[in-house]
Coordinates of C-alpha atoms in Angstrom, one line a residue:
Chain A
M1 CA -24.9 5.4 -25.6
I2 CA -21.1 5.0 -25.8
S3 CA -19.9 2.2 -28.0
A4 CA -17.8 -0.4 -26.3
E5 CA -15.4 -0.4 -29.3
R6 CA -12.1 1.3 -28.7
I7 CA -11.4 4.6 -30.4
E8 CA -8.5 4.5 -32.9
I9 CA -5.8 6.9 -31.7
P10 CA -3.5 8.4 -34.4
T11 CA 0.1 7.2 -34.3
M12 CA 3.2 9.5 -34.4
S13 CA 3.2 9.8 -38.2
D14 CA -0.4 10.9 -38.3
W15 CA 0.4 13.9 -36.1
A16 CA 3.0 15.2 -38.7
G17 CA 2.8 19.0 -39.0
F18 CA 0.9 19.4 -35.8
F19 CA 2.9 17.6 -33.1
R20 CA 6.4 16.7 -34.0
L21 CA 8.6 15.4 -31.2
G22 CA 11.7 14.4 -33.1
D23 CA 14.3 12.4 -31.3
E24 CA 16.3 15.1 -29.5
W25 CA 14.6 14.4 -26.2
R26 CA 16.2 10.9 -26.2
R27 CA 19.6 12.7 -25.7
A28 CA 18.2 15.2 -23.1
T29 CA 19.1 15.1 -19.4
G30 CA 16.1 16.8 -17.8
K31 CA 18.0 20.1 -17.3
G32 CA 15.8 22.9 -16.0
V33 CA 12.8 20.7 -15.3
S34 CA 11.5 20.7 -11.8
V35 CA 10.3 17.3 -10.4
A36 CA 8.4 16.9 -7.1
I37 CA 8.6 13.6 -5.3
I38 CA 5.7 13.3 -2.8
D39 CA 6.9 10.4 -0.6
S40 CA 8.9 9.4 2.5
G41 CA 11.7 12.0 1.9
I42 CA 15.0 11.6 0.1
D43 CA 18.5 10.8 1.3
V44 CA 20.2 13.9 -0.2
L45 CA 23.7 12.5 0.6
H46 CA 23.3 9.4 -1.5
P47 CA 26.1 9.4 -4.2
D48 CA 23.5 9.1 -6.9
L49 CA 21.5 12.1 -5.6
A50 CA 24.1 14.4 -4.2
G51 CA 23.6 17.9 -5.6
K52 CA 20.4 17.0 -7.4
V53 CA 17.8 17.7 -4.7
E54 CA 17.0 21.4 -4.8
S55 CA 14.6 21.5 -1.9
S56 CA 13.2 19.3 0.9
V57 CA 10.1 20.0 2.9
E58 CA 8.2 17.9 5.5
A59 CA 4.5 17.9 6.5
R60 CA 3.4 18.4 10.0
I61 CA 0.1 19.1 11.6
E62 CA -0.6 22.6 13.1
N63 CA -4.0 23.6 14.4
K64 CA -5.6 20.7 12.5
K65 CA -4.0 21.8 9.2
V66 CA -1.1 20.3 7.3
V67 CA 1.9 22.8 7.0
F68 CA 5.3 22.3 5.4
D69 CA 8.6 23.1 6.9
P70 CA 12.1 22.8 5.4
S71 CA 13.5 19.4 6.2
D72 CA 16.9 17.8 6.7
D73 CA 15.4 14.6 8.1
G74 CA 16.3 12.4 5.1
D75 CA 14.2 9.3 4.4
S76 CA 13.1 6.9 7.2
A77 CA 11.6 4.3 4.9
G78 CA 13.7 4.2 1.7
H79 CA 10.9 4.5 -0.8
G80 CA 11.4 8.2 -1.7
T81 CA 15.1 7.7 -2.1
A82 CA 14.4 4.7 -4.4
C83 CA 12.0 6.8 -6.6
A84 CA 14.5 9.7 -6.7
G85 CA 17.3 7.3 -7.8
I86 CA 15.2 6.0 -10.7
I87 CA 14.3 9.5 -11.9
A88 CA 18.0 10.7 -11.5
G89 CA 19.1 7.6 -13.5
I90 CA 17.0 8.7 -16.5
A91 CA 17.1 12.5 -16.2
P92 CA 20.3 13.2 -14.2
D93 CA 20.0 17.0 -14.5
A94 CA 16.4 17.3 -13.4
E95 CA 15.8 19.5 -10.3
L96 CA 14.4 17.2 -7.6
H97 CA 12.1 18.5 -4.9
S98 CA 11.3 16.3 -1.9
I99 CA 7.9 16.7 -0.3
K100 CA 7.9 14.3 2.7
V101 CA 4.4 13.3 3.7
L102 CA 5.0 9.8 5.0
G103 CA 6.7 8.8 8.2
A104 CA 5.3 11.5 10.4
G105 CA 3.0 10.1 13.0
G106 CA -0.7 11.1 13.1
L107 CA -1.1 11.9 9.4
G108 CA -3.8 10.0 7.7
D109 CA -2.7 8.6 4.4
G110 CA -5.1 10.4 2.1
L111 CA -4.9 13.8 3.9
A112 CA -1.1 13.7 3.9
F113 CA -0.6 13.2 0.2
M114 CA -3.4 15.5 -0.8
A115 CA -1.6 18.3 1.2
G116 CA 1.7 17.3 -0.5
L117 CA 0.0 17.5 -3.9
E118 CA -1.5 20.9 -3.2
W119 CA 1.9 22.1 -2.1
A120 CA 3.5 20.9 -5.4
I121 CA 0.9 22.7 -7.4
K122 CA 1.4 25.9 -5.5
Q123 CA 5.1 25.7 -6.1
K124 CA 4.4 25.2 -9.8
Y125 CA 6.6 22.1 -10.2
R126 CA 6.3 20.8 -13.7
V127 CA 6.2 17.0 -12.9
V128 CA 4.9 15.3 -9.8
N129 CA 5.8 11.7 -8.8
L130 CA 3.0 10.2 -6.7
S131 CA 3.8 6.6 -6.0
L132 CA 1.0 6.6 -3.4
G133 CA -2.7 6.1 -3.3
T134 CA -5.7 5.7 -1.0
T135 CA -8.8 3.5 -1.2
K136 CA -10.9 5.7 1.1
P137 CA -14.0 6.8 -0.9
Q138 CA -14.1 10.1 1.0
F139 CA -11.0 11.2 -0.9
F140 CA -12.5 10.5 -4.4
A141 CA -14.1 14.0 -4.9
P142 CA -11.4 16.2 -3.3
L143 CA -8.6 14.4 -5.1
H144 CA -10.5 14.8 -8.4
D145 CA -10.8 18.5 -7.8
L146 CA -7.1 18.8 -6.9
L147 CA -6.0 16.8 -10.0
D148 CA -8.1 19.1 -12.2
R149 CA -6.3 22.1 -10.6
A150 CA -3.0 20.5 -11.4
Y151 CA -4.1 19.9 -15.0
Q152 CA -5.2 23.5 -15.4
A153 CA -1.9 24.7 -13.9
G154 CA 0.1 22.6 -16.4
C155 CA 1.5 20.4 -13.6
I156 CA 1.9 16.8 -14.8
V157 CA 1.0 14.3 -12.1
V158 CA 2.1 10.7 -12.6
A159 CA 0.6 8.2 -10.2
A160 CA 1.3 4.5 -9.4
A161 CA -1.5 2.0 -9.6
N162 CA -1.9 0.0 -6.5
N163 CA -2.6 -3.4 -8.2
L164 CA -4.8 -4.6 -5.3
P165 CA -8.4 -5.8 -5.5
Q166 CA -9.8 -2.4 -4.4
P167 CA -9.6 0.7 -6.7
S168 CA -7.1 3.2 -5.5
F169 CA -7.3 7.0 -5.9
P170 CA -6.0 8.9 -7.8
S171 CA -4.5 6.2 -10.1
V172 CA -8.0 5.2 -11.4
F173 CA -8.7 8.7 -12.6
S174 CA -8.1 8.9 -16.3
S175 CA -8.3 12.5 -17.6
S176 CA -6.1 14.7 -15.5
L177 CA -3.2 12.5 -14.7
I178 CA -1.0 9.7 -16.0
S179 CA -1.2 6.4 -14.2
V180 CA 1.5 3.7 -14.4
I181 CA 1.6 -0.1 -13.7
K182 CA 4.8 -2.2 -13.6
S183 CA 6.1 -4.4 -16.4
E184 CA 9.0 -6.8 -16.7
Q185 CA 10.7 -4.5 -19.3
T186 CA 14.1 -3.2 -18.3
D187 CA 14.7 -0.3 -20.8
P188 CA 13.1 2.9 -19.3
L189 CA 12.4 4.3 -22.8
N190 CA 10.7 1.1 -23.9
F191 CA 7.4 1.7 -22.0
G192 CA 3.9 0.8 -23.2
F193 CA 0.6 2.5 -23.5
H194 CA -2.8 0.6 -23.4
Y195 CA -5.5 3.0 -24.4
G196 CA -8.8 1.9 -22.8
E197 CA -7.3 0.2 -19.8
V198 CA -7.9 1.9 -16.4
I199 CA -4.1 2.2 -16.0
E200 CA -2.7 3.2 -19.4
L201 CA 1.1 3.2 -19.0
T202 CA 3.4 0.3 -18.4
A203 CA 7.0 0.8 -17.3
P204 CA 9.8 -1.1 -15.7
G205 CA 8.9 -2.1 -12.1
V206 CA 10.2 -5.6 -11.5
N207 CA 13.5 -6.1 -9.7
V208 CA 14.6 -2.6 -10.4
R209 CA 18.1 -1.8 -8.8
T210 CA 18.1 1.7 -7.4
A211 CA 19.4 4.0 -4.6
W212 CA 18.6 3.3 -0.9
P213 CA 19.3 5.5 2.2
G214 CA 22.8 5.1 3.5
G215 CA 24.5 5.1 0.2
G216 CA 23.5 1.5 -0.9
Y217 CA 21.2 0.0 -3.5
R218 CA 18.2 -2.4 -3.4
N219 CA 16.4 -4.5 -6.0
L220 CA 12.7 -3.4 -5.8
T221 CA 9.4 -4.6 -7.3
G222 CA 6.2 -2.7 -7.3
N223 CA 4.1 -0.2 -9.3
S224 CA 5.7 2.5 -7.1
F225 CA 8.9 2.0 -9.1
A226 CA 7.3 2.0 -12.5
C227 CA 5.9 5.5 -11.8
P228 CA 9.3 7.3 -11.5
H229 CA 10.4 5.7 -14.8
I230 CA 7.7 7.6 -16.6
V231 CA 8.4 10.8 -14.6
G232 CA 12.0 10.6 -15.8
V233 CA 10.9 10.3 -19.4
I234 CA 8.6 13.3 -19.0
A235 CA 11.5 15.3 -17.6
L236 CA 13.5 14.5 -20.8
L237 CA 10.5 15.5 -23.0
L238 CA 10.0 18.8 -21.1
E239 CA 13.6 19.8 -21.4
K240 CA 13.3 19.8 -25.2
H241 CA 9.7 20.9 -25.3
P242 CA 9.1 23.1 -22.3
N243 CA 5.7 24.3 -23.3
L244 CA 4.0 20.9 -23.5
T245 CA 0.7 20.7 -21.6
P246 CA -0.4 17.7 -19.6
F247 CA -2.5 16.4 -22.6
H248 CA 0.4 17.0 -25.0
V249 CA 2.6 14.9 -22.7
K250 CA 0.1 12.1 -22.6
S251 CA -0.2 12.1 -26.4
A252 CA 3.6 12.2 -26.7
L253 CA 3.9 9.2 -24.4
H254 CA 1.3 7.4 -26.4
S255 CA 3.1 8.1 -29.7
I256 CA 6.5 7.0 -28.2
A257 CA 4.9 3.8 -26.8
M258 CA 3.4 3.1 -30.3
E259 CA 6.8 3.5 -31.8
N260 CA 8.2 1.1 -29.2
L261 CA 5.6 -1.4 -30.1
N262 CA 6.2 -1.1 -33.8
R263 CA 9.9 -1.5 -33.2
A264 CA 9.3 -4.6 -31.2
V265 CA 7.2 -6.1 -34.1
Chain B
M1 CA -32.4 1.9 45.7
Y2 CA -31.0 -0.6 48.3
P3 CA -27.3 -0.7 49.1
E4 CA -25.6 -3.4 47.2
T5 CA -24.9 -6.5 49.2
D6 CA -21.8 -8.7 49.0
G7 CA -23.9 -11.4 47.4
D8 CA -25.1 -9.1 44.6
M9 CA -21.6 -8.0 43.9
S10 CA -20.2 -11.6 43.7
A11 CA -23.0 -12.6 41.4
K12 CA -22.2 -9.7 39.1
I13 CA -18.5 -10.6 39.2
R14 CA -19.3 -14.2 38.3
R15 CA -21.3 -13.1 35.4
L16 CA -18.5 -10.7 34.3
I17 CA -16.0 -13.6 34.4
E18 CA -18.3 -15.6 32.1
T19 CA -18.4 -12.6 29.7
I20 CA -14.6 -12.4 29.6
D21 CA -14.3 -16.1 29.0
V22 CA -16.6 -15.8 26.1
A23 CA -14.4 -13.0 24.7
N24 CA -11.3 -15.2 25.0
V25 CA -13.1 -17.9 23.2
L26 CA -13.7 -15.4 20.4
T27 CA -10.0 -14.3 20.0
D28 CA -8.3 -17.6 20.3
P29 CA -9.7 -19.3 17.2
L30 CA -9.2 -16.1 15.2
T31 CA -5.5 -16.1 16.2
R32 CA -5.1 -19.7 15.1
S33 CA -7.0 -19.0 11.9
I34 CA -4.7 -16.2 11.0
E35 CA -1.7 -18.4 11.7
D36 CA -3.2 -21.2 9.6
L37 CA -3.8 -18.8 6.7
L38 CA -0.2 -17.5 7.0
R39 CA 1.1 -21.0 6.8
V40 CA -1.1 -22.0 3.8
T41 CA -0.3 -18.8 1.9
A42 CA 3.4 -18.8 2.7
A43 CA 3.6 -22.3 1.3
D44 CA 1.8 -21.1 -1.9
L45 CA 4.4 -18.3 -2.3
N46 CA 7.3 -20.7 -1.4
S47 CA 8.2 -18.3 1.4
A48 CA 9.9 -19.4 4.7
E49 CA 8.3 -16.9 7.1
A50 CA 5.2 -14.8 7.2
S51 CA 3.8 -12.2 9.6
V52 CA 0.9 -9.9 10.2
L53 CA 1.5 -6.4 11.7
V54 CA -1.3 -4.2 12.9
R55 CA -1.7 -0.6 13.7
D56 CA -0.7 0.2 17.3
G57 CA -2.3 3.5 18.4
D58 CA -3.1 6.5 16.3
E59 CA 0.4 7.6 15.3
G60 CA 1.1 5.1 12.6
D61 CA 3.1 2.6 14.8
L62 CA 2.9 -1.1 14.1
R63 CA 3.0 -4.2 16.2
F64 CA 3.5 -7.9 15.2
L65 CA 0.2 -9.6 15.8
S66 CA 0.9 -13.0 14.3
A67 CA 3.9 -14.8 12.7
I68 CA 5.0 -18.2 11.5
G69 CA 8.5 -19.4 11.0
K70 CA 11.7 -20.0 13.0
V71 CA 11.6 -16.7 15.1
A72 CA 7.8 -16.3 15.2
A73 CA 7.6 -16.4 19.0
Q74 CA 10.2 -13.6 19.3
L75 CA 8.4 -11.3 17.0
I76 CA 5.0 -11.3 18.7
D77 CA 4.2 -7.8 20.1
V78 CA 7.5 -6.3 18.8
K79 CA 6.7 -2.7 17.8
V80 CA 7.7 -0.9 14.6
P81 CA 7.8 2.9 15.0
A82 CA 5.7 5.0 12.5
G83 CA 7.2 5.2 9.0
K84 CA 10.1 2.9 9.8
G85 CA 11.3 0.3 7.4
I86 CA 9.3 -1.4 4.6
A87 CA 6.3 -2.3 6.8
G88 CA 6.0 1.3 8.0
F89 CA 6.1 2.6 4.5
V90 CA 3.5 0.1 3.2
L91 CA 1.1 1.0 6.1
S92 CA 1.4 4.8 5.4
S93 CA 1.5 4.6 1.6
G94 CA -1.0 1.7 1.0
Q95 CA 1.4 0.5 -1.8
P96 CA 2.6 -3.1 -1.9
M97 CA 6.3 -3.6 -2.6
A98 CA 9.0 -6.3 -2.7
V99 CA 12.6 -5.7 -1.7
S100 CA 15.7 -7.9 -2.3
N101 CA 19.0 -7.7 -0.5
V102 CA 17.5 -6.4 2.7
V103 CA 20.4 -8.0 4.5
E104 CA 22.5 -5.0 3.5
D105 CA 20.1 -2.7 5.3
S106 CA 21.8 -0.9 8.2
T107 CA 18.5 0.4 9.7
F108 CA 15.3 -1.2 10.9
Y109 CA 15.6 -4.9 9.8
A110 CA 19.1 -5.1 11.0
E111 CA 17.8 -4.2 14.5
I112 CA 15.1 -6.9 14.3
D113 CA 17.5 -9.5 12.9
K114 CA 20.0 -8.7 15.7
A115 CA 17.3 -9.3 18.3
T116 CA 16.1 -12.6 16.8
G117 CA 19.2 -14.0 15.2
Y118 CA 17.4 -14.3 11.9
S119 CA 18.8 -13.1 8.5
T120 CA 16.1 -11.2 6.5
E121 CA 17.2 -11.1 2.9
M122 CA 14.0 -10.4 1.0
I123 CA 10.5 -9.1 1.8
L124 CA 7.2 -9.0 0.1
A125 CA 4.9 -6.6 1.9
T126 CA 1.3 -5.7 1.1
P127 CA -1.3 -3.6 2.9
L128 CA -4.1 -5.2 4.9
R129 CA -7.2 -3.2 4.1
Y130 CA -10.7 -3.4 5.6
E131 CA -13.4 -1.2 4.2
G132 CA -10.9 1.2 2.7
E133 CA -8.8 1.6 5.8
T134 CA -5.3 0.2 6.0
I135 CA -5.4 -1.7 9.2
G136 CA -2.0 -3.4 9.0
V137 CA 0.7 -5.1 6.8
L138 CA 1.1 -8.6 5.6
E139 CA 4.8 -9.7 5.1
Y140 CA 6.4 -12.7 3.5
I141 CA 10.1 -13.1 4.3
N142 CA 12.8 -15.1 2.3
R143 CA 12.2 -18.4 0.4
V144 CA 12.2 -21.9 1.7
G145 CA 15.7 -23.4 1.6
E146 CA 19.1 -21.8 1.4
P147 CA 20.1 -18.5 -0.3
P148 CA 20.6 -17.2 -2.9
Y149 CA 16.8 -16.8 -3.3
S150 CA 15.0 -15.9 -6.5
A151 CA 13.1 -12.5 -6.2
F152 CA 9.4 -12.4 -5.6
T153 CA 7.6 -12.3 -9.0
P154 CA 4.8 -9.8 -10.0
D155 CA 2.4 -12.8 -10.1
E156 CA 3.3 -13.6 -6.5
M157 CA 2.8 -10.0 -5.5
D158 CA -0.7 -10.1 -7.0
R159 CA -1.5 -13.4 -5.2
A160 CA -0.3 -11.8 -1.9
G161 CA -2.7 -8.9 -2.5
R162 CA -5.6 -11.4 -2.7
F163 CA -4.4 -13.3 0.3
A164 CA -4.3 -10.0 2.2
E165 CA -8.0 -9.5 1.4
A166 CA -8.9 -12.7 3.3
I167 CA -6.5 -12.2 6.1
A168 CA -7.6 -8.5 6.6
S169 CA -11.2 -9.7 7.4
L170 CA -9.9 -12.1 10.1
V171 CA -7.5 -9.4 11.5
H172 CA -10.5 -7.0 11.7
A173 CA -12.6 -9.7 13.4
Y174 CA -9.7 -10.4 15.9
E175 CA -9.3 -6.7 16.7
S176 CA -13.0 -6.3 17.3
A177 CA -13.0 -9.4 19.6
K178 CA -9.9 -8.1 21.4
L179 CA -11.7 -4.8 22.1
L180 CA -14.4 -6.8 23.9
R181 CA -11.8 -8.7 25.8
D182 CA -10.0 -5.5 26.8
L183 CA -13.2 -3.9 27.8
G184 CA -13.8 -6.9 30.1
D185 CA -10.4 -6.5 31.6
R186 CA -11.0 -2.8 32.2
I187 CA -14.3 -3.5 33.9
V188 CA -12.5 -6.0 36.3
E189 CA -10.0 -3.3 37.1
D190 CA -12.6 -0.6 37.7
K191 CA -15.7 -2.5 38.6
E192 CA -17.5 0.3 40.4
K193 CA -17.6 2.4 37.2
Y194 CA -19.7 0.1 35.0
D195 CA -23.1 -1.4 35.2
I196 CA -22.3 -5.0 34.3
D197 CA -25.8 -5.8 33.2
D198 CA -25.7 -3.0 30.6
V199 CA -22.4 -4.3 29.3
R200 CA -23.7 -7.8 29.0
S201 CA -26.7 -6.6 27.1
W202 CA -24.6 -4.6 24.7
L203 CA -22.3 -7.5 24.1
A204 CA -25.3 -9.7 23.4
D205 CA -26.6 -7.3 20.9
F206 CA -23.2 -7.0 19.2
R207 CA -22.7 -10.7 19.0
G208 CA -26.2 -11.2 17.9
G209 CA -25.6 -9.2 14.7
A210 CA -25.9 -11.3 11.6
E211 CA -22.7 -10.1 9.9
H212 CA -20.6 -10.8 13.0
R213 CA -22.1 -14.2 13.5
E214 CA -21.5 -15.1 9.8
M215 CA -17.9 -13.9 9.9
M216 CA -17.2 -15.9 13.1
D217 CA -18.8 -19.0 11.6
L218 CA -16.7 -18.7 8.5
A219 CA -13.5 -18.1 10.5
V220 CA -14.2 -21.1 12.7
M221 CA -15.0 -23.3 9.6
V222 CA -11.7 -22.4 7.9
R223 CA -9.8 -23.2 11.0
E224 CA -11.6 -26.5 11.4
I225 CA -10.8 -27.5 7.8
A226 CA -7.2 -26.3 8.0
G227 CA -6.6 -28.4 11.1
R228 CA -7.7 -31.6 9.4
G229 CA -4.6 -32.1 7.3
E230 CA -2.6 -31.0 4.2
A231 CA -5.1 -32.4 1.6
E232 CA -8.0 -30.5 3.3
R233 CA -6.0 -27.3 3.5
Q234 CA -5.2 -27.7 -0.3
M235 CA -8.8 -28.2 -1.1
C236 CA -9.9 -25.3 1.1
R237 CA -7.4 -23.0 -0.6
E238 CA -8.5 -24.0 -4.1
M239 CA -12.1 -23.5 -3.2
L240 CA -11.4 -20.1 -1.7
E241 CA -9.3 -19.1 -4.7
A242 CA -12.2 -20.1 -7.0
V243 CA -14.6 -17.9 -4.9
M244 CA -12.0 -15.0 -5.2
R245 CA -11.8 -15.5 -9.0
Y246 CA -15.6 -15.5 -9.2
T247 CA -16.0 -12.3 -7.2
D248 CA -13.1 -10.7 -9.1
S249 CA -14.9 -11.5 -12.4
Q250 CA -18.1 -10.0 -11.0
T251 CA -16.4 -6.7 -10.2
E252 CA -14.5 -6.2 -13.4
G253 CA -15.5 -3.3 -15.5
S254 CA -16.7 -0.2 -13.7
F255 CA -15.8 -0.1 -10.0
L256 CA -18.7 2.2 -9.4
G257 CA -21.0 -0.5 -10.5
V258 CA -22.2 1.4 -13.5
E259 CA -23.0 -0.8 -16.5

């Protein structure tokens, strides 16, 4: 039987000689790190994003299968642009890749983003921003398999919790992805980690000012906007430590969050 | 079989009209209950307007089903194309979100505001889910009073998520009742195609189901209480919130129900 007591996780200093992050990543810009944003598309002409979006594809149904075509359709809802703006604010040199799965008619929510995730894994993008979720139980097992494939391919998937009464997949999975919930913090590097909670990471997600289609800005609240903050931080880490695996990254985030906590105390 | 006489047919049509009337009796209290809940929950969130949008067809389009506030009447049945605006995103993503300074938006909300003369400045939108399916979107717009408004807080977003649970059940009940009403309408239009006695017997079976009956009883009771005055509405809300807290506490821990 598993004890209900929490396991003590070593802090940064305990990892000395084995896992040394240093502080260089704090001055990184995400250069050379590919980041996929599975969402509603990105307004590539927004001043904050111009020249940063390396590719854009869009899902459509063909013979009952989801296929991806190059897209210049932008963002019909604003959400993908908002997430991209947050990532670009933290990691301005990261290579952004837009995978548009929302906005097209006839695509079921779970099916669309599962196809987007599979596409991101095939393209070998290093980090995936998944500010989406589904509560449909039929997606539990296939999403679990897909997340395991991402983990084995070294693709780091970051998902937003849905913060609603029903559990949402994949944010409630714990082993193969990083899940994030909003906090009222404003400093993107001052995030938190709560080992033992269903959703472990907390990051800024309240009244966040970010890019919006058409060149403007909006103040947004939601777990969707906490997720890209952690994605941005991971892009910084990967620039300086390109060989980190998904579990290294999670450990690194834990160590940094513990340092943040100690600094606050 | 004997050919049908005019008398038989008129008897069948009379029975059919009774059926349709029953279906209308089903949808009307549900519409009022949804509006009452919008009113009570909007007051709780200090929000000026609230609306329910439901799926319209299979392509991800939305349509305003119910609304309260200054421009409520103009919103009913207005359609939102798939993926458009904040409501479209919330439907397709299942993620709740709050947005300030919508007034700067040059896209969807500007079109709606132009049509209604209203000024949408901030929105809190959360999905309406029933048995894992996202069936619509619940929106709260602006604060009571004059701008500048304070942004919706994380606590208010959480509360809206719980309100959405209750409203989603009523919206589902409404949509089911509306299906029956629409079926009745279609039968009237194409009376030769259907055996009315079979339809009546199917309707009786459906309405006789224990779950449906209990849901209808609950909806009618909430509406009754809400119609008795502010004090009753307040008490009803507190009691419902207590029930929600209790059921929340019962489901904490493993969502799979594993101890």
